[in-house]
mmCIF file of C-alpha atoms in Angstrom:
data_model
loop_
_atom_site.group_PDB
_atom_site.id
_atom_site.type_symbol
_atom_site.label_atom_id
_atom_site.label_comp_id
_atom_site.label_asym_id
_atom_site.label_seq_id
_atom_site.Cartn_x
_atom_site.Cartn_y
_atom_site.Cartn_z
ATOM 1 C CA MET H 1 -147.615 -116.366 18.456
ATOM 2 C CA PHE H 2 -148.654 -112.651 18.787
ATOM 3 C CA SER H 3 -151.235 -111.925 21.426
ATOM 4 C CA GLU H 4 -152.422 -109.261 23.895
ATOM 5 C CA ASN H 5 -154.609 -108.909 26.878
ATOM 6 C CA LYS H 6 -158.270 -107.979 26.679
ATOM 7 C CA ASP H 7 -157.803 -104.204 27.051
ATOM 8 C CA GLY H 8 -154.746 -104.068 24.766
ATOM 9 C CA SER H 9 -152.406 -102.652 27.386
ATOM 10 C CA LYS H 10 -149.994 -105.766 27.335
ATOM 11 C CA PHE H 11 -148.581 -107.633 24.406
ATOM 12 C CA PHE H 12 -146.993 -110.996 24.221
ATOM 13 C CA ILE H 13 -144.933 -113.280 21.916
ATOM 14 C CA ASN H 14 -145.510 -116.890 22.767
ATOM 15 C CA GLY H 15 -147.319 -115.907 25.813
ATOM 16 C CA LYS H 16 -144.472 -113.944 27.317
ATOM 17 C CA GLN H 17 -143.622 -110.281 27.635
ATOM 18 C CA PHE H 18 -140.112 -109.083 26.687
ATOM 19 C CA ASP H 19 -137.388 -109.889 29.021
ATOM 20 C CA PRO H 20 -133.828 -108.860 27.666
ATOM 21 C CA ASN H 21 -132.156 -111.562 29.972
ATOM 22 C CA ARG H 22 -134.073 -114.419 28.423
ATOM 23 C CA VAL H 23 -133.339 -116.122 25.027
ATOM 24 C CA ASP H 24 -136.674 -116.928 23.457
ATOM 25 C CA VAL H 25 -135.466 -118.353 20.081
ATOM 26 C CA ARG H 26 -132.125 -119.897 19.344
ATOM 27 C CA SER H 27 -130.974 -120.568 15.818
ATOM 28 C CA LYS H 28 -127.826 -121.962 14.310
ATOM 29 C CA LEU H 29 -125.605 -120.139 11.919
ATOM 30 C CA ASN H 30 -125.599 -121.481 8.260
ATOM 31 C CA THR H 31 -128.944 -122.998 8.600
ATOM 32 C CA VAL H 32 -132.401 -122.264 6.907
ATOM 33 C CA GLU H 33 -135.502 -122.186 9.109
ATOM 34 C CA GLU H 34 -139.159 -121.655 8.355
ATOM 35 C CA TRP H 35 -141.281 -120.014 10.926
ATOM 36 C CA THR H 36 -145.027 -119.811 11.253
ATOM 37 C CA VAL H 37 -146.003 -116.481 12.875
ATOM 38 C CA ARG H 38 -149.496 -116.615 14.209
ATOM 39 C CA ASN H 39 -151.611 -113.574 15.422
ATOM 40 C CA ASP H 40 -154.112 -114.417 18.060
ATOM 41 C CA SER H 41 -155.467 -110.954 18.421
ATOM 42 C CA ASN H 42 -158.199 -108.853 16.501
ATOM 43 C CA GLU H 43 -155.684 -106.434 15.128
ATOM 44 C CA GLU H 44 -152.883 -106.591 12.582
ATOM 45 C CA HIS H 45 -149.394 -106.809 13.815
ATOM 46 C CA SER H 46 -146.138 -106.306 11.993
ATOM 47 C CA PHE H 47 -143.483 -108.908 12.409
ATOM 48 C CA HIS H 48 -139.983 -107.424 12.341
ATOM 49 C CA VAL H 49 -136.556 -109.176 12.722
ATOM 50 C CA HIS H 50 -133.307 -107.271 13.355
ATOM 51 C CA VAL H 51 -130.047 -108.286 11.536
ATOM 52 C CA ASN H 52 -131.633 -111.172 9.499
ATOM 53 C CA LYS H 53 -133.963 -110.634 6.507
ATOM 54 C CA PHE H 54 -136.517 -113.287 5.445
ATOM 55 C CA GLN H 55 -138.573 -114.441 2.454
ATOM 56 C CA LEU H 56 -142.343 -114.244 2.991
ATOM 57 C CA MET H 57 -143.675 -117.623 1.829
ATOM 58 C CA SER H 58 -147.370 -117.420 2.551
ATOM 59 C CA ILE H 59 -150.132 -115.367 4.134
ATOM 60 C CA ASN H 60 -153.089 -117.145 5.745
ATOM 61 C CA GLY H 61 -152.099 -120.333 3.812
ATOM 62 C CA ARG H 62 -151.970 -118.562 0.402
ATOM 63 C CA PRO H 63 -148.585 -118.558 -1.196
ATOM 64 C CA HIS H 64 -146.992 -115.056 -1.430
ATOM 65 C CA ASP H 65 -145.333 -114.481 -4.831
ATOM 66 C CA GLY H 66 -142.696 -111.797 -3.776
ATOM 67 C CA HIS H 67 -139.240 -112.585 -4.642
ATOM 68 C CA GLY H 68 -137.224 -110.221 -2.471
ATOM 69 C CA LEU H 69 -135.931 -110.520 1.100
ATOM 70 C CA GLN H 70 -137.565 -108.324 3.738
ATOM 71 C CA ASP H 71 -137.311 -107.523 7.391
ATOM 72 C CA THR H 72 -140.869 -106.658 8.184
ATOM 73 C CA ALA H 73 -144.228 -108.367 7.154
ATOM 74 C CA SER H 74 -147.902 -107.769 8.329
ATOM 75 C CA VAL H 75 -149.578 -110.584 10.189
ATOM 76 C CA PRO H 76 -153.243 -110.308 9.641
ATOM 77 C CA ALA H 77 -155.636 -110.264 12.695
ATOM 78 C CA LYS H 78 -156.471 -113.867 13.669
ATOM 79 C CA GLY H 79 -154.160 -114.838 10.804
ATOM 80 C CA LYS H 80 -150.706 -116.217 10.179
ATOM 81 C CA ILE H 81 -147.682 -115.835 7.914
ATOM 82 C CA VAL H 82 -144.880 -118.245 6.961
ATOM 83 C CA VAL H 83 -141.382 -116.866 6.658
ATOM 84 C CA ARG H 84 -138.178 -118.589 5.585
ATOM 85 C CA THR H 85 -134.772 -117.272 6.766
ATOM 86 C CA ARG H 86 -131.133 -118.139 6.416
ATOM 87 C CA PHE H 87 -128.645 -117.448 9.106
ATOM 88 C CA ARG H 88 -125.330 -116.802 7.407
ATOM 89 C CA GLU H 89 -123.313 -114.079 8.885
ATOM 90 C CA TYR H 90 -124.296 -112.689 12.294
ATOM 91 C CA THR H 91 -123.873 -114.499 15.653
ATOM 92 C CA GLY H 92 -124.953 -113.250 18.814
ATOM 93 C CA LYS H 93 -128.298 -111.825 20.318
ATOM 94 C CA THR H 94 -130.820 -109.735 18.503
ATOM 95 C CA VAL H 95 -134.424 -109.181 18.702
ATOM 96 C CA LEU H 96 -137.726 -109.875 16.860
ATOM 97 C CA HIS H 97 -140.847 -107.798 17.619
ATOM 98 C CA CYS H 98 -144.027 -106.144 16.500
ATOM 99 C CA HIS H 99 -143.009 -102.939 14.664
ATOM 100 C CA ILE H 100 -145.848 -101.036 16.101
ATOM 101 C CA LEU H 101 -144.016 -98.898 18.658
ATOM 102 C CA ASN H 102 -146.532 -99.023 21.472
ATOM 103 C CA HIS H 103 -147.008 -102.876 21.077
ATOM 104 C CA GLU H 104 -143.186 -103.338 21.176
ATOM 105 C CA ASP H 105 -142.914 -100.995 24.256
ATOM 106 C CA ALA H 106 -145.712 -102.918 26.022
ATOM 107 C CA GLY H 107 -143.917 -106.338 25.702
ATOM 108 C CA MET H 108 -144.284 -107.664 22.234
ATOM 109 C CA MET H 109 -140.594 -108.405 21.609
ATOM 110 C CA ALA H 110 -138.298 -111.526 21.988
ATOM 111 C CA VAL H 111 -134.658 -112.212 21.935
ATOM 112 C CA LEU H 112 -133.261 -114.233 19.106
ATOM 113 C CA GLU H 113 -129.784 -115.766 19.565
ATOM 114 C CA ILE H 114 -127.848 -116.993 16.561
ATOM 115 C CA VAL H 115 -125.103 -119.532 17.559
ATOM 116 C CA LYS H 116 -122.267 -121.275 15.719
#
């Protein structure tokens, strides 16, 4: 879940600020996962994943009809998106984050580790 403090100076994923020494999400190579990304704030955030593209399945419960893979999607204020991703090549640590630079710099980033 994307969230922020009241004055918009600190940003969070799942209630935590970025820590490069912590693994926040662990996924297994050669699997498919579907994630719901919620936005608890009053502003839109952009969900971005390094290394692994995803298919946007729905926005606020409405099916998304796009057919291509992407690495960034907008999460509406007080809304949610569902993405589906396949882990098929890369193993190791990477990140997912809000692609708005000051949100990312103020903590809205998480470590994703893809394992065999």
